[in-house]
Short mmCIF file of C-alpha atoms and ligand atoms in Angstrom, two decimals:
data_model
loop_
_atom_site.label_atom_id
_atom_site.label_comp_id
_atom_site.label_asym_id
_atom_site.label_seq_id
_atom_site.Cartn_x
_atom_site.Cartn_y
_atom_site.Cartn_z
CA MET A 1 -79.87 -103.74 -71.23
CA SER A 2 -78.05 -106.39 -69.21
CA THR A 3 -80.00 -108.46 -66.71
CA VAL A 4 -77.02 -109.14 -64.47
CA SER A 5 -77.64 -108.43 -60.79
CA PRO A 6 -75.28 -106.16 -58.87
CA LYS A 7 -74.22 -108.95 -56.56
CA ASP A 8 -73.36 -111.40 -59.32
CA MET A 9 -71.07 -108.98 -61.07
CA LYS A 10 -67.50 -109.70 -60.11
CA ILE A 11 -64.59 -107.28 -60.48
CA THR A 12 -61.00 -108.10 -59.55
CA TYR A 13 -57.97 -105.82 -59.93
CA THR A 14 -57.18 -107.38 -63.27
CA SER A 15 -60.56 -108.44 -64.65
CA SER A 16 -61.96 -106.91 -67.78
CA HIS A 17 -64.71 -109.43 -68.46
CA ALA A 18 -67.51 -107.75 -66.55
CA ASP A 19 -70.37 -105.92 -68.24
CA LEU A 20 -68.97 -102.46 -67.58
CA ALA A 21 -72.06 -100.57 -68.73
CA ALA A 22 -74.11 -102.32 -66.04
CA PHE A 23 -71.29 -101.86 -63.54
CA HIS A 24 -71.25 -98.09 -64.04
CA ARG A 25 -75.03 -97.90 -63.83
CA PHE A 26 -75.04 -99.69 -60.47
CA PHE A 27 -72.14 -97.54 -59.31
CA ASP A 28 -73.96 -94.33 -60.28
CA GLU A 29 -77.02 -95.47 -58.33
CA ALA A 30 -74.90 -96.23 -55.27
CA LEU A 31 -73.21 -92.81 -55.48
CA GLU A 32 -76.53 -91.08 -55.68
CA ALA A 33 -77.89 -92.94 -52.68
CA LEU A 34 -74.73 -92.09 -50.77
CA GLU A 35 -75.26 -88.33 -51.13
CA GLY A 36 -78.13 -88.56 -48.64
CA GLU A 37 -75.88 -90.23 -46.09
CA LEU A 38 -73.04 -87.72 -46.03
CA GLY A 39 -72.11 -85.68 -42.98
CA LYS A 40 -73.47 -87.99 -40.28
CA GLU A 41 -71.77 -88.70 -36.98
CA TYR A 42 -70.66 -92.26 -36.18
CA PRO A 43 -69.87 -93.77 -32.78
CA ILE A 44 -67.20 -96.23 -31.75
CA TYR A 45 -68.33 -99.69 -30.61
CA ILE A 46 -67.12 -101.34 -27.45
CA GLY A 47 -68.69 -104.57 -26.24
CA GLY A 48 -71.49 -104.05 -28.75
CA GLU A 49 -72.35 -100.64 -27.34
CA ALA A 50 -72.25 -97.45 -29.39
CA ILE A 51 -70.17 -94.83 -27.63
CA VAL A 52 -69.85 -91.13 -28.37
CA VAL A 53 -66.70 -89.45 -27.09
CA ASP A 54 -66.94 -85.92 -25.66
CA GLY A 55 -64.96 -83.26 -27.48
CA PRO A 56 -63.85 -82.61 -31.06
CA LYS A 57 -64.54 -85.13 -33.82
CA LEU A 58 -62.46 -86.62 -36.58
CA ALA A 59 -63.75 -85.12 -39.84
CA ASP A 60 -63.69 -87.69 -42.65
CA ILE A 61 -62.73 -85.46 -45.57
CA SER A 62 -62.50 -86.68 -49.15
CA PRO A 63 -59.09 -86.24 -50.80
CA VAL A 64 -61.04 -85.70 -54.03
CA ASP A 65 -62.65 -82.52 -52.68
CA ARG A 66 -61.57 -80.96 -49.41
CA ASP A 67 -65.03 -79.42 -48.98
CA LYS A 68 -66.71 -82.82 -49.01
CA VAL A 69 -67.11 -84.03 -45.43
CA LEU A 70 -68.16 -87.67 -45.59
CA GLY A 71 -68.83 -88.04 -41.89
CA HIS A 72 -67.71 -87.25 -38.38
CA PHE A 73 -66.00 -89.94 -36.34
CA GLN A 74 -64.97 -90.20 -32.71
CA LEU A 75 -61.52 -89.38 -31.41
CA ALA A 76 -61.08 -92.22 -28.93
CA GLU A 77 -58.87 -91.65 -25.90
CA LYS A 78 -56.69 -94.11 -24.02
CA GLU A 79 -59.56 -94.93 -21.64
CA HIS A 80 -61.62 -96.20 -24.61
CA VAL A 81 -58.75 -98.43 -25.63
CA ASP A 82 -58.73 -99.81 -22.07
CA GLN A 83 -62.47 -100.44 -22.27
CA ALA A 84 -62.22 -102.12 -25.67
CA VAL A 85 -59.38 -104.36 -24.49
CA ALA A 86 -61.44 -105.29 -21.42
CA ALA A 87 -64.48 -106.10 -23.59
CA ALA A 88 -62.37 -108.24 -25.93
CA ASN A 89 -60.91 -110.10 -22.96
CA ALA A 90 -64.35 -110.69 -21.47
CA ALA A 91 -65.56 -112.19 -24.78
CA LYS A 92 -62.59 -114.41 -25.56
CA LYS A 93 -63.56 -117.55 -23.68
CA SER A 94 -66.97 -117.96 -25.27
CA TRP A 95 -65.73 -117.15 -28.80
CA ALA A 96 -62.73 -119.47 -28.58
CA GLY A 97 -64.99 -122.13 -27.05
CA LYS A 98 -67.38 -122.13 -30.00
CA PRO A 99 -66.93 -125.05 -32.40
CA TRP A 100 -64.75 -123.75 -35.23
CA GLN A 101 -67.45 -124.65 -37.75
CA GLU A 102 -69.77 -122.11 -36.13
CA ARG A 103 -67.21 -119.36 -36.40
CA VAL A 104 -66.63 -120.27 -40.04
CA ALA A 105 -70.37 -120.22 -40.76
CA ILE A 106 -70.74 -116.74 -39.24
CA LEU A 107 -67.78 -115.43 -41.20
CA ARG A 108 -69.02 -116.89 -44.49
CA LYS A 109 -72.20 -114.95 -43.82
CA ALA A 110 -70.16 -111.77 -43.30
CA ALA A 111 -68.62 -112.35 -46.75
CA GLU A 112 -72.10 -112.60 -48.26
CA ILE A 113 -73.16 -109.39 -46.52
CA MET A 114 -70.14 -107.60 -47.97
CA ARG A 115 -71.12 -108.83 -51.45
CA ASP A 116 -74.71 -107.63 -50.88
CA ARG A 117 -73.39 -104.18 -49.93
CA LYS A 118 -70.45 -103.98 -52.30
CA PHE A 119 -71.66 -101.11 -54.49
CA HIS A 120 -72.45 -99.02 -51.42
CA ILE A 121 -69.09 -99.77 -49.81
CA ALA A 122 -67.15 -99.26 -53.06
CA ALA A 123 -68.89 -95.92 -53.64
CA LEU A 124 -68.06 -94.55 -50.21
CA MET A 125 -64.53 -95.94 -50.44
CA ALA A 126 -63.98 -94.19 -53.79
CA TRP A 127 -64.72 -90.84 -52.09
CA GLU A 128 -62.89 -91.70 -48.88
CA VAL A 129 -59.62 -92.95 -50.42
CA GLY A 130 -59.69 -91.27 -53.83
CA LYS A 131 -59.77 -94.68 -55.48
CA ASN A 132 -61.14 -95.27 -58.96
CA ARG A 133 -64.35 -97.26 -59.38
CA LEU A 134 -62.81 -100.54 -60.48
CA GLU A 135 -60.11 -100.44 -57.80
CA ALA A 136 -62.67 -99.65 -55.11
CA MET A 137 -64.86 -102.53 -56.22
CA GLY A 138 -61.82 -104.82 -56.38
CA ASP A 139 -61.03 -103.91 -52.78
CA ILE A 140 -64.43 -104.96 -51.40
CA GLU A 141 -64.65 -108.02 -53.68
CA GLU A 142 -61.23 -109.07 -52.42
CA SER A 143 -62.47 -108.65 -48.87
CA ALA A 144 -65.31 -111.12 -49.34
CA ASP A 145 -63.03 -113.55 -51.19
CA LEU A 146 -60.42 -113.31 -48.43
CA ILE A 147 -62.97 -114.43 -45.89
CA ASP A 148 -64.10 -117.36 -48.03
CA TYR A 149 -60.54 -118.38 -48.77
CA TYR A 150 -59.58 -118.35 -45.09
CA CYS A 151 -62.76 -120.28 -44.24
CA ASP A 152 -61.67 -122.85 -46.83
CA SER A 153 -58.32 -123.09 -45.02
CA MET A 154 -60.13 -123.88 -41.77
CA ASP A 155 -62.31 -126.50 -43.53
CA GLU A 156 -59.37 -128.10 -45.31
CA HIS A 157 -57.48 -128.51 -42.06
CA SER A 158 -60.53 -129.56 -40.04
CA GLY A 159 -60.12 -126.52 -37.82
CA TYR A 160 -56.41 -127.30 -37.45
CA ILE A 161 -57.13 -130.33 -35.27
CA THR A 162 -54.79 -133.14 -36.28
CA GLU A 163 -54.65 -136.73 -35.07
CA MET A 164 -50.97 -137.54 -34.41
CA LYS A 165 -49.07 -140.84 -34.28
CA ALA A 166 -49.46 -142.95 -31.15
CA LEU A 167 -46.07 -143.86 -29.76
CA THR A 168 -47.54 -146.70 -27.70
CA PRO A 169 -50.88 -148.55 -28.01
CA ILE A 170 -52.17 -146.94 -24.82
CA GLU A 171 -52.06 -143.31 -25.85
CA ARG A 172 -53.93 -140.90 -28.09
CA ASN A 173 -52.15 -137.83 -29.40
CA VAL A 174 -53.95 -134.88 -30.90
CA ASP A 175 -52.44 -131.64 -32.10
CA VAL A 176 -54.63 -128.53 -31.96
CA LEU A 177 -54.04 -124.95 -32.98
CA ARG A 178 -55.68 -122.61 -30.50
CA PRO A 179 -56.23 -118.85 -30.48
CA TYR A 180 -53.88 -116.50 -28.64
CA GLY A 181 -56.70 -114.40 -27.19
CA VAL A 182 -57.06 -110.72 -28.03
CA PHE A 183 -55.64 -109.21 -31.23
CA ALA A 184 -55.25 -105.54 -32.10
CA VAL A 185 -55.94 -105.11 -35.81
CA ILE A 186 -54.50 -101.95 -37.33
CA ALA A 187 -55.24 -101.21 -40.97
CA PRO A 188 -53.90 -98.61 -43.42
CA PHE A 189 -55.88 -96.21 -45.63
CA ASN A 190 -55.03 -97.66 -49.04
CA PHE A 191 -57.00 -100.92 -48.91
CA PRO A 192 -59.33 -99.97 -46.06
CA ALA A 193 -61.65 -102.94 -46.69
CA ALA A 194 -59.39 -105.74 -47.95
CA LEU A 195 -56.54 -105.24 -45.51
CA MET A 196 -58.86 -104.69 -42.54
CA THR A 197 -60.93 -107.74 -43.55
CA GLY A 198 -58.01 -110.01 -44.32
CA MET A 199 -56.33 -109.40 -40.99
CA SER A 200 -59.49 -109.37 -38.87
CA SER A 201 -61.32 -112.31 -40.44
CA ALA A 202 -58.32 -114.62 -40.11
CA ALA A 203 -57.88 -113.58 -36.48
CA LEU A 204 -61.58 -114.10 -35.79
CA MET A 205 -61.99 -117.51 -37.38
CA ALA A 206 -58.92 -118.66 -35.49
CA GLY A 207 -60.93 -117.86 -32.36
CA ASN A 208 -59.41 -114.55 -31.26
CA THR A 209 -61.36 -111.47 -30.23
CA LEU A 210 -60.46 -108.08 -31.64
CA ILE A 211 -60.01 -104.40 -31.35
CA MET A 212 -60.19 -103.01 -34.89
CA LYS A 213 -58.65 -99.64 -35.63
CA PRO A 214 -58.98 -98.25 -39.16
CA ALA A 215 -56.63 -95.56 -40.49
CA GLN A 216 -57.39 -91.99 -39.55
CA ASP A 217 -58.18 -91.15 -43.19
CA THR A 218 -60.59 -94.04 -43.79
CA PRO A 219 -62.81 -94.67 -40.74
CA TRP A 220 -66.04 -95.12 -42.72
CA THR A 221 -64.90 -98.10 -44.79
CA GLY A 222 -63.54 -99.63 -41.57
CA LEU A 223 -66.90 -99.19 -39.91
CA GLU A 224 -68.62 -100.99 -42.79
CA ILE A 225 -66.40 -104.02 -42.20
CA TYR A 226 -67.23 -103.98 -38.48
CA LYS A 227 -70.94 -103.77 -39.33
CA ALA A 228 -70.75 -106.71 -41.73
CA TYR A 229 -69.30 -108.84 -38.92
CA VAL A 230 -71.91 -107.79 -36.38
CA ASP A 231 -74.78 -108.22 -38.84
CA ALA A 232 -73.48 -111.70 -39.65
CA GLY A 233 -73.66 -112.64 -35.98
CA VAL A 234 -70.21 -111.90 -34.55
CA PRO A 235 -71.07 -110.80 -31.00
CA GLY A 236 -70.19 -107.29 -29.83
CA GLY A 237 -67.14 -107.62 -27.59
CA VAL A 238 -65.71 -110.26 -29.91
CA VAL A 239 -65.25 -107.36 -32.31
CA ASN A 240 -64.70 -103.84 -31.02
CA PHE A 241 -64.25 -100.80 -33.22
CA ILE A 242 -62.38 -97.65 -32.33
CA THR A 243 -61.40 -94.60 -34.35
CA GLY A 244 -58.94 -91.88 -33.48
CA LYS A 245 -55.44 -90.61 -33.90
CA GLY A 246 -52.62 -93.13 -34.10
CA SER A 247 -50.41 -90.68 -32.21
CA VAL A 248 -52.84 -90.72 -29.25
CA ILE A 249 -54.06 -94.32 -29.06
CA GLY A 250 -51.78 -96.37 -31.34
CA ASP A 251 -49.02 -97.24 -28.88
CA HIS A 252 -51.46 -97.57 -26.00
CA LEU A 253 -53.29 -100.24 -27.97
CA THR A 254 -50.35 -102.21 -29.33
CA LEU A 255 -48.42 -102.14 -26.05
CA HIS A 256 -51.45 -102.89 -23.90
CA PRO A 257 -50.84 -105.73 -21.42
CA GLY A 258 -54.34 -107.04 -22.22
CA VAL A 259 -53.51 -107.46 -25.91
CA ASP A 260 -52.09 -110.88 -26.81
CA GLY A 261 -51.08 -110.15 -30.38
CA VAL A 262 -50.91 -107.43 -33.02
CA VAL A 263 -51.59 -107.64 -36.71
CA PHE A 264 -50.57 -104.50 -38.53
CA THR A 265 -50.26 -103.31 -42.11
CA GLY A 266 -48.53 -99.99 -42.61
CA SER A 267 -45.15 -98.33 -42.66
CA LYS A 268 -41.91 -100.12 -41.85
CA GLU A 269 -41.07 -97.43 -39.33
CA VAL A 270 -44.24 -97.93 -37.28
CA GLY A 271 -44.24 -101.71 -37.69
CA MET A 272 -40.66 -102.06 -36.49
CA ARG A 273 -41.43 -99.86 -33.50
CA ILE A 274 -44.39 -102.07 -32.54
CA PHE A 275 -42.26 -105.18 -33.00
CA HIS A 276 -39.43 -103.88 -30.81
CA GLN A 277 -41.68 -102.64 -28.04
CA MET A 278 -44.60 -105.00 -27.67
CA SER A 279 -42.95 -108.09 -26.20
CA THR A 280 -41.65 -107.61 -22.68
CA ASN A 281 -42.40 -110.58 -20.40
CA TRP A 282 -42.77 -113.07 -23.23
CA ILE A 283 -42.87 -112.99 -27.04
CA LYS A 284 -46.22 -112.01 -28.44
CA PRO A 285 -47.25 -112.65 -32.06
CA CYS A 286 -46.71 -109.58 -34.18
CA LEU A 287 -47.83 -110.08 -37.77
CA LEU A 288 -46.60 -107.29 -39.98
CA GLU A 289 -46.91 -106.26 -43.60
CA LEU A 290 -44.68 -103.25 -44.06
CA GLY A 291 -44.63 -101.88 -47.54
CA GLY A 292 -42.18 -102.16 -50.37
CA LYS A 293 -39.75 -100.60 -52.76
CA ASN A 294 -40.80 -102.88 -55.55
CA PRO A 295 -38.65 -103.26 -58.66
CA THR A 296 -39.69 -104.18 -62.17
CA ILE A 297 -36.86 -105.40 -64.39
CA VAL A 298 -37.13 -105.04 -68.17
CA MET A 299 -34.76 -107.13 -70.32
CA PRO A 300 -33.95 -106.70 -74.04
CA SER A 301 -35.88 -109.89 -74.88
CA ALA A 302 -39.07 -108.49 -73.30
CA ASP A 303 -42.23 -107.50 -75.09
CA LEU A 304 -41.65 -103.80 -74.42
CA ASP A 305 -45.24 -102.77 -74.97
CA ALA A 306 -46.42 -105.34 -72.39
CA ALA A 307 -43.67 -104.18 -70.02
CA ALA A 308 -44.67 -100.52 -70.37
CA SER A 309 -48.33 -101.40 -69.79
CA GLY A 310 -47.49 -103.49 -66.72
CA VAL A 311 -45.34 -100.74 -65.22
CA MET A 312 -47.86 -98.02 -66.06
CA ARG A 313 -50.64 -99.91 -64.29
CA SER A 314 -48.60 -100.89 -61.24
CA ALA A 315 -46.95 -97.49 -60.86
CA TRP A 316 -50.07 -95.36 -61.30
CA GLY A 317 -52.88 -97.57 -59.95
CA LEU A 318 -54.14 -95.84 -56.78
CA GLN A 319 -51.51 -93.17 -57.41
CA ASN A 320 -48.72 -95.57 -56.33
CA GLN A 321 -50.18 -95.73 -52.84
CA LYS A 322 -49.99 -99.53 -52.71
CA CYS A 323 -47.44 -101.60 -50.85
CA SER A 324 -47.38 -103.65 -54.06
CA ALA A 325 -46.82 -100.72 -56.44
CA THR A 326 -43.85 -100.63 -58.79
CA SER A 327 -41.68 -97.79 -57.50
CA ARG A 328 -38.44 -98.68 -59.29
CA VAL A 329 -37.83 -99.66 -62.89
CA LEU A 330 -34.54 -101.33 -63.77
CA VAL A 331 -34.39 -101.31 -67.54
CA HIS A 332 -31.62 -102.78 -69.67
CA LYS A 333 -29.63 -99.96 -71.32
CA ASP A 334 -30.14 -101.41 -74.83
CA VAL A 335 -33.93 -101.01 -74.67
CA ALA A 336 -34.20 -98.11 -72.23
CA ASP A 337 -35.04 -95.42 -74.81
CA GLU A 338 -37.83 -97.40 -76.44
CA PHE A 339 -39.24 -98.64 -73.14
CA LEU A 340 -39.29 -95.14 -71.63
CA ARG A 341 -40.90 -93.72 -74.76
CA LEU A 342 -43.71 -96.28 -74.46
CA LEU A 343 -44.05 -95.77 -70.71
CA ILE A 344 -44.34 -92.00 -71.08
CA GLU A 345 -46.80 -92.39 -73.93
CA LYS A 346 -49.00 -94.67 -71.79
CA THR A 347 -48.66 -92.39 -68.77
CA GLU A 348 -49.70 -89.37 -70.86
CA ALA A 349 -52.81 -91.26 -71.96
CA ILE A 350 -54.02 -91.85 -68.39
CA HIS A 351 -57.29 -90.22 -67.52
CA ILE A 352 -56.59 -88.12 -64.42
CA GLY A 353 -59.41 -86.55 -62.44
CA ASN A 354 -62.15 -87.28 -59.95
CA PRO A 355 -61.79 -91.07 -59.63
CA VAL A 356 -65.38 -91.43 -58.50
CA ARG A 357 -66.36 -90.60 -62.10
CA GLU A 358 -66.65 -93.26 -64.79
CA GLY A 359 -63.49 -93.90 -66.78
CA VAL A 360 -61.03 -92.00 -64.57
CA TYR A 361 -57.94 -94.02 -63.69
CA PHE A 362 -55.79 -91.71 -61.57
CA GLY A 363 -57.09 -89.65 -58.65
CA PRO A 364 -55.67 -87.60 -55.79
CA VAL A 365 -53.19 -88.64 -53.11
CA ILE A 366 -54.61 -89.20 -49.66
CA ASN A 367 -53.81 -85.95 -47.84
CA ALA A 368 -51.68 -82.81 -47.57
CA ALA A 369 -48.79 -84.74 -45.98
CA ALA A 370 -48.64 -86.97 -49.08
CA VAL A 371 -48.41 -83.89 -51.33
CA LYS A 372 -45.47 -82.67 -49.24
CA LYS A 373 -43.72 -86.04 -49.56
CA TYR A 374 -44.24 -85.93 -53.32
CA ASP A 375 -42.79 -82.40 -53.52
CA LYS A 376 -39.74 -83.50 -51.53
CA ALA A 377 -39.13 -86.49 -53.82
CA VAL A 378 -39.53 -84.40 -56.97
CA ALA A 379 -37.18 -81.69 -55.67
CA ALA A 380 -34.56 -84.33 -54.84
CA ALA A 381 -34.99 -85.91 -58.29
CA HIS A 382 -34.28 -82.54 -59.95
CA GLU A 383 -31.17 -82.22 -57.83
CA LEU A 384 -29.85 -85.77 -58.04
CA GLY A 385 -31.08 -86.95 -61.42
CA GLU A 386 -33.37 -86.05 -64.30
CA VAL A 387 -37.15 -85.69 -64.23
CA LEU A 388 -38.51 -87.27 -67.41
CA TYR A 389 -42.21 -86.69 -66.87
CA GLY A 390 -44.55 -84.88 -64.45
CA GLY A 391 -43.53 -83.54 -61.09
CA GLY A 392 -46.11 -80.82 -60.55
CA HIS A 393 -49.41 -80.18 -58.80
CA LEU A 394 -52.64 -80.41 -60.79
CA THR A 395 -55.02 -77.56 -60.04
CA GLU A 396 -57.14 -77.10 -63.14
CA GLY A 397 -60.89 -76.79 -62.56
CA ASP A 398 -62.22 -79.20 -59.96
CA LEU A 399 -58.78 -80.65 -59.34
CA ALA A 400 -57.96 -77.56 -57.24
CA LYS A 401 -60.30 -78.90 -54.56
CA GLY A 402 -58.37 -82.14 -54.07
CA PHE A 403 -54.83 -83.37 -53.43
CA TYR A 404 -53.80 -83.84 -57.05
CA VAL A 405 -50.25 -84.29 -58.32
CA SER A 406 -49.07 -85.61 -61.67
CA PRO A 407 -47.44 -89.00 -62.08
CA CYS A 408 -43.68 -88.40 -61.99
CA ILE A 409 -41.03 -90.48 -63.79
CA ALA A 410 -37.40 -89.66 -63.01
CA LYS A 411 -33.97 -91.11 -63.67
CA VAL A 412 -32.23 -91.15 -60.29
CA PRO A 413 -29.06 -92.80 -59.01
CA HIS A 414 -29.50 -96.27 -57.56
CA ASP A 415 -27.75 -95.38 -54.31
CA SER A 416 -29.81 -92.24 -53.58
CA TRP A 417 -32.46 -92.28 -50.83
CA LEU A 418 -35.08 -91.88 -53.54
CA MET A 419 -34.42 -95.47 -54.61
CA LYS A 420 -34.17 -96.90 -51.10
CA GLU A 421 -37.16 -95.48 -49.18
CA GLU A 422 -40.84 -96.08 -49.75
CA HIS A 423 -42.55 -92.78 -50.68
CA PHE A 424 -46.15 -93.98 -51.21
CA VAL A 425 -46.79 -91.20 -53.74
CA PRO A 426 -46.82 -91.28 -57.56
CA PHE A 427 -43.06 -91.13 -58.04
CA LEU A 428 -41.34 -93.74 -60.19
CA GLY A 429 -37.54 -93.98 -60.17
CA VAL A 430 -35.79 -95.39 -63.22
CA ILE A 431 -32.26 -96.73 -63.54
CA LEU A 432 -30.46 -98.25 -66.50
CA VAL A 433 -28.75 -101.61 -65.95
CA ASP A 434 -25.98 -103.37 -67.90
CA ASP A 435 -27.16 -106.98 -67.66
CA LEU A 436 -29.19 -109.39 -65.52
CA ASP A 437 -26.47 -109.61 -62.84
CA ASP A 438 -26.53 -105.85 -62.45
CA ALA A 439 -30.37 -105.79 -62.46
CA LEU A 440 -30.75 -108.47 -59.79
CA ALA A 441 -28.03 -107.01 -57.57
CA LYS A 442 -29.62 -103.57 -57.65
CA ALA A 443 -33.19 -104.89 -57.36
CA ASN A 444 -32.18 -106.70 -54.16
CA ASP A 445 -30.13 -103.83 -52.75
CA VAL A 446 -32.96 -102.38 -50.60
CA ASP A 447 -34.36 -103.17 -47.15
CA TYR A 448 -37.69 -104.24 -48.64
CA GLY A 449 -38.80 -107.42 -50.39
CA LEU A 450 -42.54 -107.49 -51.08
CA THR A 451 -43.30 -107.67 -54.80
CA ALA A 452 -41.16 -107.70 -57.93
CA GLY A 453 -41.88 -107.81 -61.65
CA PHE A 454 -39.87 -109.19 -64.56
CA PHE A 455 -40.27 -108.85 -68.30
CA SER A 456 -38.21 -111.20 -70.45
CA GLY A 457 -38.60 -113.65 -73.30
CA GLU A 458 -35.74 -115.88 -72.14
CA GLU A 459 -36.53 -118.97 -70.10
CA ALA A 460 -33.08 -119.03 -68.43
CA GLU A 461 -33.46 -115.40 -67.36
CA ILE A 462 -36.90 -116.08 -65.91
CA GLU A 463 -35.55 -119.01 -63.87
CA ARG A 464 -32.75 -116.82 -62.51
CA PHE A 465 -35.26 -114.14 -61.56
CA TYR A 466 -37.36 -116.70 -59.68
CA ASP A 467 -34.33 -118.03 -57.83
CA GLU A 468 -32.47 -114.84 -57.06
CA ILE A 469 -34.95 -112.05 -56.51
CA GLU A 470 -35.47 -111.33 -52.81
CA ALA A 471 -39.21 -110.78 -52.68
CA GLY A 472 -42.25 -112.78 -51.60
CA THR A 473 -44.74 -112.00 -54.39
CA ILE A 474 -43.28 -112.04 -57.86
CA TYR A 475 -44.70 -111.76 -61.35
CA VAL A 476 -43.31 -112.49 -64.81
CA ASN A 477 -44.58 -110.82 -68.01
CA LYS A 478 -47.81 -109.44 -66.54
CA PRO A 479 -49.10 -106.45 -68.55
CA SER A 480 -52.23 -106.04 -66.38
CA GLY A 481 -49.96 -105.01 -63.49
CA ALA A 482 -46.22 -105.67 -63.28
CA THR A 483 -46.23 -106.05 -59.49
CA THR A 484 -49.84 -105.52 -58.37
CA GLY A 485 -53.11 -107.40 -58.26
CA ALA A 486 -52.58 -110.27 -55.79
CA TRP A 487 -55.83 -112.14 -55.11
CA PRO A 488 -56.86 -114.52 -52.30
CA GLY A 489 -56.06 -118.11 -53.11
CA SER A 490 -54.07 -117.14 -56.21
CA GLN A 491 -51.16 -114.96 -55.09
CA PRO A 492 -50.07 -115.15 -51.44
CA PHE A 493 -48.92 -111.65 -50.49
CA THR A 494 -45.71 -112.21 -48.62
CA GLY A 495 -43.16 -109.67 -47.48
CA TRP A 496 -39.51 -110.68 -47.16
CA LYS A 497 -36.86 -108.64 -45.33
CA GLY A 498 -38.25 -105.27 -44.20
CA SER A 499 -41.58 -105.89 -45.91
CA GLY A 500 -43.00 -108.46 -43.54
CA GLY A 501 -42.69 -110.13 -40.21
CA SER A 502 -43.43 -113.79 -40.62
CA GLY A 503 -42.49 -114.93 -44.13
CA LYS A 504 -46.08 -116.15 -44.68
CA GLY A 505 -48.51 -113.91 -46.48
CA GLY A 506 -52.14 -112.86 -46.57
CA CYS A 507 -54.13 -114.42 -49.45
CA GLY A 508 -52.10 -117.61 -48.89
CA PRO A 509 -52.46 -121.10 -47.40
CA TYR A 510 -50.43 -120.47 -44.24
CA TYR A 511 -52.03 -117.22 -43.10
CA VAL A 512 -54.77 -118.30 -40.69
CA ALA A 513 -52.49 -120.68 -38.81
CA GLN A 514 -50.37 -117.72 -37.71
CA PHE A 515 -53.18 -116.48 -35.47
CA MET A 516 -53.01 -119.64 -33.36
CA ARG A 517 -50.59 -121.37 -31.05
CA GLU A 518 -50.05 -125.09 -31.01
CA GLN A 519 -51.07 -127.45 -28.25
CA SER A 520 -50.12 -131.12 -28.30
CA ARG A 521 -52.57 -133.24 -26.32
CA THR A 522 -51.47 -136.65 -25.16
CA ARG A 523 -53.88 -138.80 -23.22
CA ILE A 524 -53.27 -142.27 -21.84
CA ILE A 525 -56.24 -144.40 -22.73
CA GLY A 526 -55.22 -147.94 -21.75
C1 UN1 B 1 -51.15 -103.25 -50.80
O1 UN1 B 1 -50.50 -103.21 -51.82
O2 UN1 B 1 -51.11 -102.28 -50.02
O3 UN1 B 1 -51.63 -107.04 -54.75
C2 UN1 B 1 -51.98 -104.43 -50.46
C3 UN1 B 1 -52.26 -105.99 -54.73
C4 UN1 B 1 -53.42 -105.81 -53.79
C5 UN1 B 1 -53.03 -104.90 -52.65
C6 UN1 B 1 -52.21 -105.40 -51.58
N1 UN1 B 1 -53.92 -107.08 -53.36
O4 UN1 B 1 -51.96 -105.07 -55.47
#
């Protein structure tokens, strides 16, 4: 039996080096312990105070099993948003006034706390999102690594305090990056730890105070991130935590006059609405990561088995509910038959089921609305193209209790809406292309530009892909995930065009700086 400790075991989205027997043992223990915690009620936190809202609660139901109620969360109203914004404003002077090294030290501690609790958080996340074990662990590991990486950015840049050139001998010029004030942090359901942590930790170490709002479907994982901050020493008020319906409190929060900036990951539709509405008297920072319609191109010179593996993993990991997922394949007509045969073979071999169980790769989609979206895409594919694989609901045995659909592969026309819009369900569109010109033109002919994958054995083709693809996070010949698996410090996760707001991504060297505004300080000393 392995002697490795739970904390020392490290899982990333692409790692296969861990002692998996020990991993599953620790995971089983965490799941068992979790059973005793189910069904509790959780408050919101404003200014460090736990608050219970009168009226109905938000039931946190597992997509794996609709009868499994993980917990009951508060449905915050607009007045709670007002209170949270007031608390964040009251706390901003003291937090921004702390030496940056102190903020970094507190946040590094939060990362350690997340690592201490990672099996617990991964276990509850697996139930809450319908994520498989390794993906759930990757999500919380990434969270801790994001914090450390952003802390390293602060250290490397000495807190973004830079001595500038003196124009005359009698002056001293210093450039400082300073926080904006209060940030609203709005996270999606699919990476409820990593995306919440990435956005919030960068905002915090930059010296901002926060109102954190997790997605309606994943409040519990969001709460665990809040708790890690507070337990590490982030004062209540500096972080505030509210749960509720986006339709009730979302706009009130993002458009609040007391909010100085918004950082949001979610749909392009919502992100663009926030962007257009939030700045009235002056321009406020609005950092957006808005999904993708990510292509993978397969050329005749490619290792087709590697290409099929890469597409299989990036199309079906988390049931395609990743902004980074491959949702379009552009395969050269000369190798299309063989590539599709391999892709279908690998898709057929996927273990579908309750993703909380050992060895299952593919679980349910997040909710009933996602099933509807899937049905609409499949119906359109039958009408406009040809469904090659899947397309139905899965209801055998225990699957009937959850939101299960089969992975669907369909040939559909490039100019149909199926190939232009992000569906966020397990639907993969395939088109055949004539050559690299055709592939690049079609790959770029969408509003999005987040990730892209390329499989080719030709150096000149690879260089053209690098230069001409319109996407921020690109991968060549990666069988462990054609377009997925970005990691802090290794792959900045940057959305171009409709996929992002600032052209600088999370996981990258320029991220933290975006949460600050510049101040040039000139002082005459002689
Ligand atoms: C997302 O895809 O929604 O690169 C976020 C990846 C992960 C997820 C990013 N870091 O696949």
